[in-house]
XYZ file of C-alpha atoms in Angstrom:
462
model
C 16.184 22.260 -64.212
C 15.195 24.173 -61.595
C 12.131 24.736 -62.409
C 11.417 20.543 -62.828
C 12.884 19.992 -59.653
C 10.318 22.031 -58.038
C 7.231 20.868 -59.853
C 8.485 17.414 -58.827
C 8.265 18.458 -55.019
C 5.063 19.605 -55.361
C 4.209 16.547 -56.699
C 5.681 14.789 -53.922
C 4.055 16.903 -51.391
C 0.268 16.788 -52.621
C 0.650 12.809 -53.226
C 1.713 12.774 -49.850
C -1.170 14.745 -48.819
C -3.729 12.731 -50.495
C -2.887 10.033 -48.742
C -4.914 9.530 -45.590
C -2.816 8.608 -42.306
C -4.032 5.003 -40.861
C -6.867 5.284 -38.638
C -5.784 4.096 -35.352
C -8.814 5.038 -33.044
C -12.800 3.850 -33.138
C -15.364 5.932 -31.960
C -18.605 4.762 -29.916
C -21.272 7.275 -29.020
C -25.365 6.823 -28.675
C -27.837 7.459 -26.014
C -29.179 5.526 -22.872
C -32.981 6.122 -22.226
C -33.897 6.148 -18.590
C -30.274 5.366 -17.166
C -29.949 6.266 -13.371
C -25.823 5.804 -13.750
C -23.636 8.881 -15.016
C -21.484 6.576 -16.738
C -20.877 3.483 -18.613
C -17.686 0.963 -18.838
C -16.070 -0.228 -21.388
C -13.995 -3.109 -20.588
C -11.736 -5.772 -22.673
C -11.590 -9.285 -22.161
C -7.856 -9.548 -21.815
C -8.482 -7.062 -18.962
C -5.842 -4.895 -20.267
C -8.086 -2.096 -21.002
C -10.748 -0.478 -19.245
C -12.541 2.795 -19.183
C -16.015 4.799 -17.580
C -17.147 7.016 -20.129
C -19.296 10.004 -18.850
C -23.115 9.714 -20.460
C -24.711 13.221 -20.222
C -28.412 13.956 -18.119
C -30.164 13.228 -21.751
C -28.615 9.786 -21.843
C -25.710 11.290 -24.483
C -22.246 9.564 -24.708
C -19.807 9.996 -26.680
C -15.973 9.073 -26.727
C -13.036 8.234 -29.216
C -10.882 5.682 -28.303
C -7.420 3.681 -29.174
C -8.453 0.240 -28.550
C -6.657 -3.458 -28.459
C -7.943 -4.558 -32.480
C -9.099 -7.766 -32.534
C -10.085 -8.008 -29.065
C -13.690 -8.587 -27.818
C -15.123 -5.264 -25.009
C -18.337 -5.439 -22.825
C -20.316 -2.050 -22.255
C -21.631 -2.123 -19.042
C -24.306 0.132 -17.478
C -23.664 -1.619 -13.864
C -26.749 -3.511 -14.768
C -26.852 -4.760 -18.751
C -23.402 -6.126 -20.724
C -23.411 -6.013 -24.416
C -20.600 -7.792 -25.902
C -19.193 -5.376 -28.660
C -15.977 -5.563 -31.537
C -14.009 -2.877 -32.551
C -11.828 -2.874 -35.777
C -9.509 0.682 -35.950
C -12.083 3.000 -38.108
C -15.321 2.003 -36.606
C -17.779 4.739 -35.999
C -20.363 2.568 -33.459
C -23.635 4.274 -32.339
C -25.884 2.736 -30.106
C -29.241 3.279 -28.364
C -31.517 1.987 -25.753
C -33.699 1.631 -22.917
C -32.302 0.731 -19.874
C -35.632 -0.293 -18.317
C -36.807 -2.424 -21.553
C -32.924 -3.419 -22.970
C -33.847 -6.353 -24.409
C -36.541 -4.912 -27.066
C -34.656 -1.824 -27.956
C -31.160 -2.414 -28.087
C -30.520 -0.735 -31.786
C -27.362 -0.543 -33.750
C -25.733 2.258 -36.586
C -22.918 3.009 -37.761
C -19.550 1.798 -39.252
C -19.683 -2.143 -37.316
C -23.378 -2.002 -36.406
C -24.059 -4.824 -38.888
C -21.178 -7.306 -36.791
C -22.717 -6.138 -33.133
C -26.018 -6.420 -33.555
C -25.460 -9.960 -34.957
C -23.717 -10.591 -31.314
C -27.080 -9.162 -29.646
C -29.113 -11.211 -31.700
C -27.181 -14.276 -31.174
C -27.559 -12.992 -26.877
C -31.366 -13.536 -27.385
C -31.224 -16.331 -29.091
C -29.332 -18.018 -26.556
C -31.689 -16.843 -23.722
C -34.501 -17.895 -25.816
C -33.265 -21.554 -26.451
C -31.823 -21.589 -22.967
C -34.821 -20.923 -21.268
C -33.466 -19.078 -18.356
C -34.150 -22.215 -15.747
C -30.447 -23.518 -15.057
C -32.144 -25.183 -12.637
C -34.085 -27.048 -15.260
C -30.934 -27.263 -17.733
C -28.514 -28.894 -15.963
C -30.806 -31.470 -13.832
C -31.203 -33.406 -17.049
C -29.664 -36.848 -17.777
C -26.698 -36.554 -19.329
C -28.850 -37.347 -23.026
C -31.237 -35.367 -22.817
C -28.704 -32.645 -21.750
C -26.134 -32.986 -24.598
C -28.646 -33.218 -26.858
C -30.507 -29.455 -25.754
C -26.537 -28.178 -25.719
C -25.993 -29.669 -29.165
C -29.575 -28.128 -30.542
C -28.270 -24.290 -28.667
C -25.014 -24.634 -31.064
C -26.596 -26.219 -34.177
C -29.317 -23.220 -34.231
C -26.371 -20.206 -33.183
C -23.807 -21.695 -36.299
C -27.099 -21.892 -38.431
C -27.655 -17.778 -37.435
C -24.163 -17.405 -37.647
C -24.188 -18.803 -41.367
C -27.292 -16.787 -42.494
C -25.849 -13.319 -40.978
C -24.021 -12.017 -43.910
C -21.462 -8.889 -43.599
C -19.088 -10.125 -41.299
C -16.127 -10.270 -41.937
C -14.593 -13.582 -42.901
C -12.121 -13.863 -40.120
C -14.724 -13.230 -37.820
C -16.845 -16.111 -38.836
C -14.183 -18.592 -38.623
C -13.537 -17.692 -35.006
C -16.851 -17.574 -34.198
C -17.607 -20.722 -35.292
C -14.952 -21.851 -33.162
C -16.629 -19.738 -29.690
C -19.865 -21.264 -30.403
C -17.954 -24.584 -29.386
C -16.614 -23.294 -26.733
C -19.555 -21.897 -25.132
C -21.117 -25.413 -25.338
C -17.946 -26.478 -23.496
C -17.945 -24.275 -20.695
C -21.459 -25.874 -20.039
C -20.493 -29.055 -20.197
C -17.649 -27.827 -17.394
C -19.724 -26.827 -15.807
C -22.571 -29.608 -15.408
C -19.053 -32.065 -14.798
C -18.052 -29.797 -12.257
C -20.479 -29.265 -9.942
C -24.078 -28.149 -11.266
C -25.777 -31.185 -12.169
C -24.767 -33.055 -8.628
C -25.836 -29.997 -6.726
C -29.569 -29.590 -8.939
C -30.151 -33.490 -8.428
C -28.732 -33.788 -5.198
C -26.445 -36.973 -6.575
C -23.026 -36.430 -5.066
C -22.247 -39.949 -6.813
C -22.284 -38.171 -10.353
C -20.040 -39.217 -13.159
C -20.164 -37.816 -16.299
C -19.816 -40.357 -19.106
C -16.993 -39.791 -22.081
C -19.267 -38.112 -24.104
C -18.689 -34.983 -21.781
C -15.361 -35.368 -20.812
C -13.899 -36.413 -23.782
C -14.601 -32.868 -25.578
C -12.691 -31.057 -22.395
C -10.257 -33.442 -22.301
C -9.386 -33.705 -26.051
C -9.108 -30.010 -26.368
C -5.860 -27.760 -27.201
C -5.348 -25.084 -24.812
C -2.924 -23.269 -26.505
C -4.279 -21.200 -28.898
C -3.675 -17.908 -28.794
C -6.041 -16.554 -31.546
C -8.633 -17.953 -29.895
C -7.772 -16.866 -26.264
C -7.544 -13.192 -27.521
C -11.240 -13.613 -29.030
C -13.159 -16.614 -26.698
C -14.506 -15.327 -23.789
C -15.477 -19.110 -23.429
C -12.257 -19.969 -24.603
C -10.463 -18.292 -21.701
C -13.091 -19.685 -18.633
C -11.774 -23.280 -20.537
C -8.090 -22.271 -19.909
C -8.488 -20.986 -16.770
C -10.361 -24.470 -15.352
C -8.241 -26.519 -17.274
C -4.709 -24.967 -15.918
C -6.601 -24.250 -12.205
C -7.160 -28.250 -12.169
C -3.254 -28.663 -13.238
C -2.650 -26.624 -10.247
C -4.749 -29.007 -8.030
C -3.339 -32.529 -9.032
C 0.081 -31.057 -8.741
C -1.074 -29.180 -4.886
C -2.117 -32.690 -4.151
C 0.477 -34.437 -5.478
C 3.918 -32.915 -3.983
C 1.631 -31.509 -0.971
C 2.286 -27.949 -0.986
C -0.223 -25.115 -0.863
C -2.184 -24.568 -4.236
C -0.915 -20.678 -4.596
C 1.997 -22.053 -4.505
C 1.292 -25.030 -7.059
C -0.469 -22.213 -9.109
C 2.542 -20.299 -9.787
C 4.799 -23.114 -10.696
C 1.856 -24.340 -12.935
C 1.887 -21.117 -15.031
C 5.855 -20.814 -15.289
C 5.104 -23.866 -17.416
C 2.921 -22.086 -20.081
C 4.912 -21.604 -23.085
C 2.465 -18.865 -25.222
C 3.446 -15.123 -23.198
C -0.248 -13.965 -23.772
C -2.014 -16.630 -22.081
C 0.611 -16.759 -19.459
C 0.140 -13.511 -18.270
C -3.557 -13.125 -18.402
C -3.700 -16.625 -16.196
C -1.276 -15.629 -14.168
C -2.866 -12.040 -13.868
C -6.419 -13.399 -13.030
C -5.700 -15.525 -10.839
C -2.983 -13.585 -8.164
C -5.649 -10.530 -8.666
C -8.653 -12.765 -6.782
C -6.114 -14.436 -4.487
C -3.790 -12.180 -3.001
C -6.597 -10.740 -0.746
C -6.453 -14.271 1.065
C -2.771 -14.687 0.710
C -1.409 -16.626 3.797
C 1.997 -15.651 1.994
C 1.035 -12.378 0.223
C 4.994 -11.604 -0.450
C 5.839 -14.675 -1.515
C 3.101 -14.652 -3.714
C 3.722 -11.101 -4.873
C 7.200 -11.665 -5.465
C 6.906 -14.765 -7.452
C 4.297 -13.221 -9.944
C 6.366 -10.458 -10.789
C 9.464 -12.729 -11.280
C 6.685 -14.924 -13.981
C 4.855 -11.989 -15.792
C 6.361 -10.518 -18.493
C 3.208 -7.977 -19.024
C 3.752 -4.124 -17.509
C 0.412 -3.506 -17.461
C -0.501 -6.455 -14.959
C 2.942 -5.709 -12.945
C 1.107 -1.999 -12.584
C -1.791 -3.471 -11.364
C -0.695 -6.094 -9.314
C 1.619 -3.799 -7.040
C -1.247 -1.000 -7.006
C -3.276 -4.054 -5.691
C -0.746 -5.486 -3.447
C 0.815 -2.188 -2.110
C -3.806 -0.831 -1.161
C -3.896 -4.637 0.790
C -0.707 -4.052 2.930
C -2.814 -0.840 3.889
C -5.486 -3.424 5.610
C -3.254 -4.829 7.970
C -4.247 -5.021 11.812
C -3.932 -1.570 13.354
C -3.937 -0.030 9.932
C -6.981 2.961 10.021
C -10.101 1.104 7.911
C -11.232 2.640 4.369
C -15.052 4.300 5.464
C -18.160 4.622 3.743
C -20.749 6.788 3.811
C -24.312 7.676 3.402
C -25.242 3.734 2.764
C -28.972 3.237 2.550
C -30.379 1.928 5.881
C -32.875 -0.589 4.831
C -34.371 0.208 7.956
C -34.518 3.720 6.690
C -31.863 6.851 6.094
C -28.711 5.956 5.898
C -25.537 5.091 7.748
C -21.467 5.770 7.953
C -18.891 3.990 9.783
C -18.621 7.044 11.472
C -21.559 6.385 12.883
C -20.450 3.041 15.152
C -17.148 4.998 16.306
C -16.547 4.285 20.141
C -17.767 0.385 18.824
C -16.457 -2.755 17.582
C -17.805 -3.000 14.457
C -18.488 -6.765 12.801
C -18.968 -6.378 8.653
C -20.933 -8.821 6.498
C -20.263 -8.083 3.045
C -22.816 -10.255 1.353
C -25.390 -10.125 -2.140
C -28.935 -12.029 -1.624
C -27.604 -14.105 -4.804
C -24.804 -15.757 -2.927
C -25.510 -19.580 -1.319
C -22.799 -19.308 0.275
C -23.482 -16.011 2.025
C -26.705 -17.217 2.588
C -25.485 -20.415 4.588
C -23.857 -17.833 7.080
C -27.500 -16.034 8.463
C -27.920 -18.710 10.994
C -25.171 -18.030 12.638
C -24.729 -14.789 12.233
C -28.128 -14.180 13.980
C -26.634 -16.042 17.028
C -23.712 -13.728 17.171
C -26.023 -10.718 17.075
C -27.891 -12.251 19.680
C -25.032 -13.934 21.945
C -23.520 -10.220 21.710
C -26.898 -8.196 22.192
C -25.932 -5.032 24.492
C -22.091 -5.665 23.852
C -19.917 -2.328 22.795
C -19.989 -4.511 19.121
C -22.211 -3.030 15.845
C -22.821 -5.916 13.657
C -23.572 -4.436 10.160
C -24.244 -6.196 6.465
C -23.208 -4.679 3.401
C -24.653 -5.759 0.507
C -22.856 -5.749 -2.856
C -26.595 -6.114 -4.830
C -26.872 -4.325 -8.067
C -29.482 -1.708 -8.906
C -31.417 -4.604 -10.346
C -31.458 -6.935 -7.525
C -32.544 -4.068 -5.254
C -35.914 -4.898 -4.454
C -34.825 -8.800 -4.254
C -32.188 -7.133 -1.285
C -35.157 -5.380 0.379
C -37.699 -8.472 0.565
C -34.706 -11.044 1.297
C -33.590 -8.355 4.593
C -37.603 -8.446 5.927
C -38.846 -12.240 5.226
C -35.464 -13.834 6.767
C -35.820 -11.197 9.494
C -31.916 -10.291 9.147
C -30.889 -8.422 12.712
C -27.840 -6.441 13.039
C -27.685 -3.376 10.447
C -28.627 -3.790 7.320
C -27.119 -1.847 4.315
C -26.715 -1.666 0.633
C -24.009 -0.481 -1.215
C -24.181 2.443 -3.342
C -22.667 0.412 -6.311
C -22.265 -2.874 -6.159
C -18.670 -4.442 -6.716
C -17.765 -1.335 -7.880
C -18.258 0.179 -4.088
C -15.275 2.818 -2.972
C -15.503 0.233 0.459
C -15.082 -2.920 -1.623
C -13.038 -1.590 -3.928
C -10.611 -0.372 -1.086
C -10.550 -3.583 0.511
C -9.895 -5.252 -2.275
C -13.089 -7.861 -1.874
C -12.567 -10.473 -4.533
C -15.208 -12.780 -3.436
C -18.039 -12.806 -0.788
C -19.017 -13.651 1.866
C -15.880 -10.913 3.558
C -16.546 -10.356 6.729
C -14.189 -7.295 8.424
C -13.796 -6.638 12.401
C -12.665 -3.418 13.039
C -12.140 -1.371 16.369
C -13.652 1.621 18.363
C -10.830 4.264 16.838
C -12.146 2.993 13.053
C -8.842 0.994 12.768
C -8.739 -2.590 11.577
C -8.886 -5.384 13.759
C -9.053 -8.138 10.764
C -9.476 -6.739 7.064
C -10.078 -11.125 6.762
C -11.866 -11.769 10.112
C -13.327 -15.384 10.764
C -16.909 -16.040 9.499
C -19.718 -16.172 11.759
C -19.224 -20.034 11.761
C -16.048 -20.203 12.421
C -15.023 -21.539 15.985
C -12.213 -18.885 16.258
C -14.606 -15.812 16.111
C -16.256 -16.297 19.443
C -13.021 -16.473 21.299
C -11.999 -12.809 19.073
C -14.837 -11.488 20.167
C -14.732 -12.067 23.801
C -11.187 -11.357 24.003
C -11.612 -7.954 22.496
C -14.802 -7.499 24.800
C -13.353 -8.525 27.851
C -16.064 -11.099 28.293
């Protein structure tokens, strides 16, 4: 008997052993060809995860990783964004040329098949597209539903011819390709089409506004996948939030957070909410209020994390406060500078990128405020937020628009230790801050503003 009972625990014990534990991790790796970065991201769209993952002097990353399944990520190299998805068990290798991405962008590996089906579809779109937005959205409405209509028919038609993915995939991508017709159509409605024609009179007819307005916003399978999907939800609640601003007259923060109390689905909730108090707490009127109500409507911990790192770094900014620094900031005019370097001055930021209209709009007057306060104990300094591959763009925009003041790049973009630390969520930012390096205004008035001439001479004792 005894000796049964044993051989039956053996048995036990090597069945048990045969049978492989549930992979719960993926694992990307390749190699980056003439990368200047150190490292790559690796971000999710629900914004729940994100991670830099070192890449070696040869180009060489590696990294195994427990990932949201299901969920879309973009790799980012600060310059290029592949769109990638991960199932548990994936092995993904990839490889490219930074300078010549588009050509050489390769794929192997458990998943490679699925990704490079998402590159392919990438090019496609650029190639239908045509790269002139310009061109795309000043056509007539026809002609412009009709080139939308033609981008979807042909990425469903690759879609159907690109065999091993997975049949759950296909079914939602089907879905996105919709969607990222939609978020054109937004965004020709919106804005784009009376700005490229000049035709502030411009309705769209039904044929536009019918597909926005017919469509459910609810869906949770396809807000965890639709990158398109979400920009939809996120217009489509933010507009909610403006009709009901309007309506009972109260500030829109305000009508933003009662708007997404009323969304029923937890997940879409919280990444809403999320998004949106994340770019507007920085220019809060209310910032408490508006802290305190968010983490009375999220139920995520992650976001609650974030949202009181980011709250607790902007309290930091107040007036009298000492300012983040920065240092070693290419000069355009050559070398480089640090905030050090203006101590004993007021100092006037710009933060600015040479793509931004907006930014852009602001020179004029800016150049009168350089000039008004020429000889003044006041440093007026740009920083731009350019990536590496709008460099040279930076360096010709600085020298044909004659830009005065001090004119600086940052040494990464968004991603800047300065921008990060002051929390800039949009641009144009412009910062004032005193002759001890403490801040003045971590939000001070624009260049056009009527209330930054009276600052300025108050603080100058003009």
């Amino acid at each position: 008997m005894k000796k049964a009972l044993s051989v039956l625990v053996l048995y036990c014990l090597l069945a048990c052993q045969s049978k492989k534990d549930p992979v719960d991790y993926v694992i990307i790796s390749g190699k980056i060809s003439n990368l200047d970065s150190k490292e790559v991201s690796l971000t999710a769209i629900n914004g729940e995860f994100k991670k830099q993952i070192p890449v070696e002097d040869n180009g060489i990353f590696r990294d195994t990783l427990r990932l949201f399944p299901k969920v879309p990520y973009v790799l980012s190299d600060g310059t290029h964004f592949i769109d990638l998805y991960f199932e548990n068990g994936y092995d993904l290798i990839l490889t490219y040329d930074a300078k010549h991405y588009e050509n050489t962008l390769k794929f192997r590996g458990t998943g490679s098949a699925l990704n490079e089906y998402f590159h392919v579809k990438q090019k496609k779109t650029i190639e239908i597209w045509g790269g002139d937005a310009e061109k795309v959205y000043s056509l007539k409405e026809p002609e412009f539903i009709a080139k939308m209509q033609g981008l979807s028919n042909a990425l469903k038609e690759l879609l159907k011819n690109t065999d091993s993915i997975p049949e759950e995939i296909r079914k939602k991508e089907s879905r996105n390709i919709d969607y990222e017709r939609l978020i054109i159509y937004s965004s020709y409605l919106d804005s784009a089409h009376a700005e490229f024609t000049n035709n502030s009179n411009f309705k769209a007819s039904e044929k536009i506004t019918g597909p926005l307005d017919s469509l459910a916003y609810d869906i949770e399978e396809d807000f965890n996948y639709s990158k398109r999907y979400r920009s939809l939800a996120r217009r489509y609640y933010a507009n909610k939030a403006e009709e009901l601003s309007k309506k009972d007259s109260v500030a829109y923060n305000t009508a933003f957070l009662e708007t997404m109390k009323n969304i029923s689905i937890d997940n879409i909730r919280n990444a809403l909410l999320f998004n949106g108090v994340k770019y507007s707490l920085p220019y809060s009127k209310n910032m408490d209020a508006d802290y305190q109500s968010f983490m009375e409507i999220s139920t995520s911990t992650y976001h609650k994390k974030e949202i009181t790192a980011s709250f607790n770094k902007l309290k930091m900014l107040a007036s009298g406060e000492v300012s983040p620094v920065f240092t070693d900031l290419e000069n355009h005019a050559g070398g480089t500078a640090s905030l050090s370097d203006f101590k004993g001055k007021y100092v006037y930021i710009d933060v600015w990128a040479t793509w931004c209209a907006p930014c852009i709009a602001e020179i004029p007057a800016l150049k009168e405020m350089e000039e008004l306060y020429s000889g003044k104990n006041i440093a007026f300094l740009s920083i731009s937020i350019d990536n590496k591959k709008q460099y040279q763009a930076w360096r010709d925009m600085v020298t044909e628009k004659a830009l005065g003041g001090i004119q600086l790049i940052a040494e990464n973009a968004w991603e800047s230790k300065f921008v990060q630390a002051y929390q800039i969520m949009g641009i144009p930012r412009f910062i004032l801050i005193d002759p001890e390096g403490k801040i003045v205004n971590a939000k001070a008035p624009a260049p056009s503003n009527v209330g930054l001439k009276p600052l300025l001479n108050e603080l100058l004792d003009i």
